[in-house]
Amino acid sequence: KDRLRAQLGMKWSRAQPNEVPLDVADLDFELATPIHDTINDALTKSDVGYPDFSGPTVNRLREIFANRQSHLYGASVDESRVEICAQSMQSLCCAVLAFTAPGDEVVTHTPCYLPIRTAVEQLGRRCVLLPVRESRSAEEFEESIRRIRPDGTRIGMIVLCQPHNPTGHLFSRETVEAVSEFAVRNDVVLFSDEVYQDLVFAPRRHVSALAANHISQTVMATSASKAFNISGLRCALVTFGSKALRERFTALPWHLRDGAGILGIRAAIAAWSECDGWLEELHSQLRRNRAVLAAGLTSTSIGWTPPDATHFAWLDFRDYFNDDADPVDTLRRTQRIRLEPGTAFGRDFGHFGRMNLGTSPGRLMNAMETFRTLPRRTGFS
């Protein structure tokens, strides 16, 4: 814990000395050795200059990425259509600018990762929020939109968070196909944020939007950052289901799309080419942590659905707090546990909290002990 307390990253640096942060999406685990060695090599050589985005290192990243997507996820990736950005949210902002007009509607699922909604709204578009659910066909997906917006304006984009943050839901192949088909039928761009693709629990398997039958309107963004704990190194990849989409995207100013650094690029190469063993160990640890949480919650009335993917648990505290209470704030003040507040994912989720399972089993067990002592809400029967 002393090592973590000394870190300058947001998760541990903003936590008070007696608080346990289970909120920010960083993992509390040491870097994989190949990533550590790659970064050390660059520092030893003082090799931290501007990346050559047309050079062999970046081309190697594109090649590794394309091969990995095909081998693991059956996704069709054309290396000539792969762009390098600093982060997936940057690529989403660029996509909103490239593929939609002010006033357009952007459809995504709720609970919604706050930066998605904020980006859409600050860029002058309007979010249409669908409850997380499966769609068996393009017609069913269209009907779910119509129920929300019977007289809506033009839909400019769909944002699919696959796997879904914060619930950990993994959309089925049937749903991914339905959304992709709807996008092609209606000339709407589908932006699929797949940064958690490497954190899917067996026997489930990640379904990429680029593995669907209809990809000509699909843009997919991903990164090694979440699974390999290198978010601060800033490297993400965005790829396009058609040449036309890439051309519209790259028509934006370069410095709007730029920002990946040489350390992030080299770390991503190491992660995706040398760290499969480390990733397997992480999966095993997360499965154990999920079991710790499941066992601890059996003696409480906290609601949850075990996640298919991600290192999050979406917790429902409605049985414990009155309507005007903020459970996450109360837990932080009285129990010294920091969760991500449900209100960060929508104003209707004030009695929810997102817990990060990427920590030690001991910290999770201590949190479970705290949860067992929570009083039930006033007047609950």
Coordinates of C-alpha atoms in Angstrom, one line a residue:
K1 CA 0.0 0.0 0.0
D2 CA 2.9 2.4 0.6
R3 CA 3.9 2.0 -3.0
L4 CA 0.4 2.9 -4.1
R5 CA 0.1 5.9 -1.7
A6 CA 3.3 7.3 -3.2
Q7 CA 1.9 7.3 -6.7
L8 CA 1.1 10.6 -8.5
G9 CA -1.8 9.2 -10.5
M10 CA -5.3 10.4 -9.8
K11 CA -6.6 7.2 -8.1
W12 CA -4.2 7.2 -5.1
S13 CA -2.9 10.8 -5.0
R14 CA -6.3 12.3 -4.4
A15 CA -7.4 9.8 -1.8
Q16 CA -6.9 10.8 1.8
P17 CA -4.4 8.8 3.9
N18 CA -7.2 6.8 5.6
E19 CA -9.2 6.3 2.4
V20 CA -9.2 3.3 0.1
P21 CA -9.8 4.3 -3.5
L22 CA -11.9 1.8 -5.5
D23 CA -13.2 4.4 -8.0
V24 CA -10.7 5.5 -10.8
A25 CA -10.3 2.8 -13.5
D26 CA -6.5 2.2 -12.9
L27 CA -5.4 -1.2 -11.7
D28 CA -3.4 -1.6 -8.4
F29 CA -1.0 -4.1 -10.0
E30 CA 2.6 -3.7 -11.1
L31 CA 3.3 -3.3 -14.8
A32 CA 4.1 -6.4 -16.9
T33 CA 7.8 -6.9 -17.1
P34 CA 8.1 -6.4 -20.9
I35 CA 6.3 -3.1 -20.6
H36 CA 8.5 -2.0 -17.7
D37 CA 11.7 -3.1 -19.6
T38 CA 10.5 -1.3 -22.8
I39 CA 10.0 2.0 -20.9
N40 CA 13.3 1.6 -19.1
D41 CA 15.1 1.0 -22.4
A42 CA 13.7 4.3 -23.9
L43 CA 14.7 6.2 -20.8
T44 CA 18.2 4.8 -20.7
K45 CA 18.6 5.9 -24.3
S46 CA 16.8 9.2 -23.7
D47 CA 14.6 8.2 -26.6
V48 CA 11.5 10.2 -25.8
G49 CA 11.2 12.4 -28.8
Y50 CA 8.4 12.9 -31.4
P51 CA 7.1 9.6 -32.8
D52 CA 7.5 9.0 -36.6
F53 CA 4.0 8.2 -37.5
S54 CA 5.1 7.0 -40.9
G55 CA 8.0 5.0 -39.6
P56 CA 8.6 1.3 -38.8
T57 CA 7.7 1.5 -35.1
V58 CA 4.2 2.9 -35.7
N59 CA 3.8 0.6 -38.7
R60 CA 4.7 -2.3 -36.4
L61 CA 2.0 -1.3 -34.0
R62 CA -0.5 -1.2 -36.8
E63 CA 0.5 -4.7 -37.9
I64 CA 0.4 -6.2 -34.4
F65 CA -3.0 -4.6 -33.8
A66 CA -4.5 -5.8 -37.1
N67 CA -3.2 -9.4 -36.6
R68 CA -4.4 -9.5 -32.9
Q69 CA -7.9 -8.2 -33.8
S70 CA -8.2 -10.9 -36.5
H71 CA -6.8 -13.7 -34.4
L72 CA -8.6 -13.0 -31.1
Y73 CA -11.8 -11.3 -32.2
G74 CA -12.4 -12.2 -35.8
A75 CA -12.3 -8.5 -36.7
S76 CA -11.4 -7.3 -40.1
V77 CA -8.8 -4.5 -39.9
D78 CA -7.1 -2.9 -42.9
E79 CA -3.7 -1.6 -41.6
S80 CA -4.0 1.4 -44.0
R81 CA -7.1 2.5 -42.2
V82 CA -5.6 2.5 -38.7
E83 CA -5.0 5.9 -37.1
I84 CA -3.0 6.6 -33.9
C85 CA -4.5 8.9 -31.3
A86 CA -3.7 9.8 -27.7
Q87 CA -6.9 8.2 -26.3
S88 CA -10.2 6.7 -27.3
M89 CA -12.2 9.7 -26.0
Q90 CA -10.1 12.0 -28.2
S91 CA -11.0 9.8 -31.2
L92 CA -14.7 10.0 -30.2
C93 CA -14.6 13.8 -30.1
C94 CA -13.0 13.8 -33.6
A95 CA -15.6 11.4 -34.9
V96 CA -18.4 13.6 -33.6
L97 CA -16.9 16.5 -35.5
A98 CA -16.2 14.5 -38.6
F99 CA -19.4 12.6 -39.0
T100 CA -22.2 14.7 -37.4
A101 CA -23.5 18.3 -37.6
P102 CA -24.5 20.6 -34.7
G103 CA -27.9 19.7 -33.5
D104 CA -27.7 16.0 -34.5
E105 CA -28.6 13.3 -32.1
V106 CA -26.1 10.8 -30.8
V107 CA -27.5 7.5 -29.6
T108 CA -25.8 5.6 -26.8
H109 CA -26.7 3.4 -23.8
T110 CA -27.5 4.4 -20.2
P111 CA -26.0 4.3 -17.7
C112 CA -23.5 6.3 -19.8
Y113 CA -19.8 6.9 -19.2
L114 CA -19.8 10.6 -18.3
P115 CA -17.1 11.7 -20.7
I116 CA -19.1 10.3 -23.7
R117 CA -22.2 12.4 -22.8
T118 CA -20.1 15.5 -21.9
A119 CA -18.2 15.3 -25.2
V120 CA -21.4 15.0 -27.3
E121 CA -23.2 17.8 -25.5
Q122 CA -20.2 20.2 -25.4
L123 CA -19.8 19.8 -29.1
G124 CA -23.4 20.9 -29.7
R125 CA -25.0 17.6 -30.3
R126 CA -27.7 15.9 -28.2
C127 CA -27.5 12.5 -26.4
V128 CA -30.3 10.0 -26.8
L129 CA -29.9 7.5 -24.0
L130 CA -31.2 3.9 -24.4
P131 CA -31.3 1.6 -21.4
V132 CA -28.7 -1.2 -21.7
R133 CA -30.5 -4.1 -23.4
E134 CA -30.1 -6.6 -26.2
S135 CA -31.6 -6.0 -29.7
R136 CA -32.3 -9.1 -31.8
S137 CA -32.6 -7.2 -35.1
A138 CA -32.1 -3.8 -36.7
E139 CA -35.8 -3.3 -36.6
E140 CA -35.9 -3.9 -32.8
F141 CA -33.0 -1.5 -32.3
E142 CA -34.8 1.1 -34.3
E143 CA -38.0 0.6 -32.3
S144 CA -36.1 1.1 -29.1
I145 CA -34.9 4.4 -30.4
R146 CA -38.4 5.4 -31.6
R147 CA -39.8 4.9 -28.1
I148 CA -37.3 7.4 -26.7
R149 CA -37.5 9.9 -29.5
P150 CA -40.8 9.6 -31.5
D151 CA -40.2 13.0 -33.2
G152 CA -36.5 13.3 -32.9
T153 CA -34.1 15.2 -35.2
R154 CA -31.5 13.5 -37.4
I155 CA -29.4 10.7 -35.8
G156 CA -25.8 11.4 -36.7
M157 CA -24.0 8.7 -34.7
I158 CA -24.4 5.7 -32.5
V159 CA -21.8 5.2 -29.7
L160 CA -21.6 1.6 -28.6
C161 CA -19.5 1.0 -25.5
Q162 CA -18.6 -2.7 -25.9
P163 CA -17.9 -4.1 -23.3
H164 CA -20.1 -1.6 -21.5
N165 CA -18.8 0.8 -18.8
P166 CA -20.0 0.9 -16.0
T167 CA -22.2 -2.3 -16.0
G168 CA -19.7 -4.7 -17.5
H169 CA -22.4 -5.9 -19.9
L170 CA -21.2 -7.6 -23.0
F171 CA -23.5 -7.1 -26.0
S172 CA -24.2 -10.3 -27.9
R173 CA -23.2 -10.9 -31.5
E174 CA -26.9 -10.6 -32.4
T175 CA -27.1 -7.1 -30.9
V176 CA -23.8 -6.0 -32.5
E177 CA -25.0 -7.2 -35.9
A178 CA -28.4 -5.4 -35.3
V179 CA -26.8 -2.1 -34.5
S180 CA -24.3 -2.4 -37.4
E181 CA -27.1 -3.2 -39.8
F182 CA -29.2 -0.3 -38.6
A183 CA -26.2 2.0 -39.1
V184 CA -25.7 1.0 -42.7
R185 CA -29.4 1.1 -43.5
N186 CA -29.8 4.6 -42.1
D187 CA -26.4 6.1 -43.2
V188 CA -25.4 6.6 -39.6
V189 CA -21.9 6.2 -38.3
L190 CA -21.4 3.5 -35.6
F191 CA -18.6 4.4 -33.2
S192 CA -17.6 1.4 -31.1
D193 CA -15.5 2.1 -28.1
E194 CA -13.8 -1.3 -27.3
V195 CA -11.1 -0.3 -24.8
Y196 CA -12.2 -3.1 -22.4
Q197 CA -12.1 -5.8 -25.1
D198 CA -9.2 -7.7 -23.4
L199 CA -11.1 -7.9 -20.1
V200 CA -13.9 -10.3 -20.9
F201 CA -14.6 -13.2 -18.5
A202 CA -14.6 -16.7 -20.0
P203 CA -16.6 -18.4 -21.3
R204 CA -17.9 -15.2 -22.9
R205 CA -16.0 -13.8 -25.8
H206 CA -15.6 -10.2 -27.0
V207 CA -17.7 -9.4 -30.1
S208 CA -16.1 -6.5 -32.0
A209 CA -18.2 -4.3 -34.2
L210 CA -15.6 -4.9 -36.9
A211 CA -16.5 -8.6 -36.9
A212 CA -20.0 -7.8 -37.9
N213 CA -21.4 -8.4 -41.4
H214 CA -22.1 -4.7 -41.9
I215 CA -19.0 -2.5 -41.2
S216 CA -19.0 0.1 -43.9
Q217 CA -20.3 2.7 -41.4
T218 CA -18.3 1.5 -38.4
V219 CA -15.5 3.3 -36.6
M220 CA -13.8 1.3 -33.8
A221 CA -11.5 2.7 -31.1
T222 CA -9.4 0.7 -28.6
S223 CA -6.3 0.7 -26.6
A224 CA -4.0 -1.4 -24.5
S225 CA -4.4 1.1 -21.7
K226 CA -7.1 -0.5 -19.6
A227 CA -6.1 -4.1 -19.6
F228 CA -2.4 -3.4 -19.2
N229 CA -2.6 -0.5 -16.8
I230 CA -0.9 2.1 -19.0
S231 CA -3.6 4.8 -19.4
G232 CA -1.2 7.6 -18.6
L233 CA 1.1 6.7 -21.5
R234 CA -1.5 7.9 -24.0
C235 CA -1.8 5.7 -27.0
A236 CA -5.0 4.6 -28.7
L237 CA -5.9 3.2 -32.1
V238 CA -8.9 4.0 -34.2
T239 CA -9.8 2.1 -37.4
F240 CA -12.5 2.4 -40.0
G241 CA -14.8 0.0 -41.9
S242 CA -14.4 2.0 -45.1
K243 CA -11.8 4.2 -46.8
A244 CA -14.4 7.0 -47.0
L245 CA -14.8 7.1 -43.2
R246 CA -11.1 7.3 -42.7
E247 CA -10.8 10.2 -45.2
R248 CA -13.5 12.2 -43.5
F249 CA -11.8 11.6 -40.1
T250 CA -8.3 12.5 -41.3
A251 CA -9.7 15.7 -43.0
L252 CA -9.7 17.1 -39.4
P253 CA -6.5 19.0 -38.4
W254 CA -3.7 16.7 -37.6
H255 CA -3.0 18.3 -34.1
L256 CA -6.7 17.6 -33.2
R257 CA -6.1 13.9 -33.8
D258 CA -2.5 13.7 -32.6
G259 CA -1.0 13.3 -29.2
A260 CA 0.2 9.7 -28.8
G261 CA 3.8 9.6 -27.4
I262 CA 6.6 7.3 -28.2
L263 CA 6.4 5.6 -24.7
G264 CA 2.8 4.8 -25.2
I265 CA 3.4 3.4 -28.7
R266 CA 6.2 1.2 -27.5
A267 CA 4.3 0.1 -24.4
A268 CA 1.3 -0.9 -26.6
I269 CA 3.6 -2.9 -28.9
A270 CA 5.0 -4.7 -25.8
A271 CA 1.6 -5.3 -24.3
W272 CA 0.1 -6.8 -27.4
S273 CA 3.1 -8.9 -28.4
E274 CA 4.7 -10.0 -25.2
C275 CA 2.3 -9.8 -22.3
D276 CA -0.3 -12.5 -22.9
G277 CA 0.9 -14.4 -19.8
W278 CA 0.5 -11.3 -17.6
L279 CA -3.0 -10.8 -19.0
E280 CA -3.9 -14.3 -18.1
E281 CA -2.8 -13.7 -14.6
L282 CA -4.8 -10.6 -14.4
H283 CA -7.9 -12.4 -15.6
S284 CA -7.4 -15.0 -12.9
Q285 CA -7.0 -12.3 -10.2
L286 CA -10.1 -10.5 -11.4
R287 CA -12.1 -13.7 -11.4
R288 CA -11.0 -14.3 -7.8
N289 CA -11.9 -10.7 -6.9
R290 CA -15.3 -11.1 -8.5
A291 CA -15.8 -14.2 -6.3
V292 CA -14.8 -12.3 -3.2
L293 CA -17.3 -9.6 -4.0
A294 CA -20.1 -12.1 -4.8
A295 CA -19.5 -14.0 -1.5
G296 CA -19.4 -10.7 0.5
L297 CA -22.6 -9.4 -1.0
T298 CA -24.6 -12.5 -0.1
S299 CA -25.0 -11.2 3.4
T300 CA -26.2 -7.8 2.3
S301 CA -29.0 -6.4 0.2
I302 CA -26.7 -4.6 -2.2
G303 CA -27.9 -5.3 -5.7
W304 CA -25.6 -6.2 -8.6
T305 CA -25.3 -8.3 -11.7
P306 CA -21.9 -10.1 -12.0
P307 CA -20.2 -8.4 -15.0
D308 CA -19.4 -10.2 -18.2
A309 CA -16.4 -8.0 -18.7
T310 CA -14.3 -5.0 -17.3
H311 CA -12.9 -4.7 -13.8
F312 CA -16.0 -3.0 -12.5
A313 CA -19.0 -3.9 -10.4
W314 CA -22.1 -1.8 -10.7
L315 CA -23.6 -1.7 -7.2
D316 CA -27.2 -0.8 -6.3
F317 CA -27.6 0.7 -2.8
R318 CA -31.3 1.6 -2.9
D319 CA -32.1 -0.6 0.0
Y320 CA -29.8 1.3 2.3
F321 CA -30.2 5.0 1.7
N322 CA -33.1 7.4 1.6
D323 CA -34.0 9.2 -1.6
D324 CA -32.1 12.4 -0.7
A325 CA -28.9 10.5 0.3
D326 CA -25.8 10.1 -1.7
P327 CA -24.5 6.6 -0.9
V328 CA -21.0 7.1 -2.5
D329 CA -20.5 10.4 -0.6
T330 CA -21.7 8.8 2.6
L331 CA -19.4 5.8 2.2
R332 CA -16.5 8.1 1.6
R333 CA -17.2 10.3 4.7
T334 CA -18.2 7.6 7.1
Q335 CA -16.4 4.4 5.9
R336 CA -13.4 5.9 4.0
I337 CA -14.2 3.9 0.8
R338 CA -14.2 5.8 -2.5
L339 CA -16.4 4.5 -5.2
E340 CA -17.3 6.2 -8.5
P341 CA -20.7 7.9 -8.0
G342 CA -23.6 6.6 -10.0
T343 CA -24.5 10.2 -10.8
A344 CA -21.4 10.3 -13.0
F345 CA -23.3 7.9 -15.3
G346 CA -26.6 9.7 -15.3
R347 CA -28.8 11.6 -12.9
D348 CA -31.2 8.6 -12.5
F349 CA -28.4 6.5 -10.8
G350 CA -27.9 8.4 -7.6
H351 CA -28.3 5.2 -5.5
F352 CA -25.6 3.4 -7.5
G353 CA -21.8 3.2 -7.3
R354 CA -19.1 1.7 -9.5
M355 CA -16.5 -0.3 -7.7
N356 CA -13.1 -1.1 -9.3
L357 CA -12.2 -4.7 -8.7
G358 CA -8.6 -4.2 -9.9
T359 CA -7.1 -4.3 -6.4
S360 CA -6.1 -6.7 -3.7
P361 CA -8.6 -9.3 -2.3
G362 CA -7.8 -7.9 1.1
R363 CA -9.1 -4.4 0.2
L364 CA -12.2 -5.9 -1.3
M365 CA -12.8 -8.0 1.8
N366 CA -12.4 -5.0 4.0
A367 CA -15.0 -3.2 1.9
M368 CA -17.3 -6.1 2.2
E369 CA -17.0 -6.0 6.0
T370 CA -18.0 -2.3 5.8
F371 CA -21.0 -3.1 3.6
R372 CA -22.3 -5.6 6.1
T373 CA -22.5 -3.0 8.8
L374 CA -24.6 -0.5 6.7
P375 CA -28.0 0.2 8.2
R376 CA -31.1 -0.5 6.0
R377 CA -32.9 2.6 4.7
T378 CA -35.4 4.4 7.0
G379 CA -38.9 2.9 6.6
F380 CA -37.8 0.0 4.5
S381 CA -39.8 -3.1 4.8

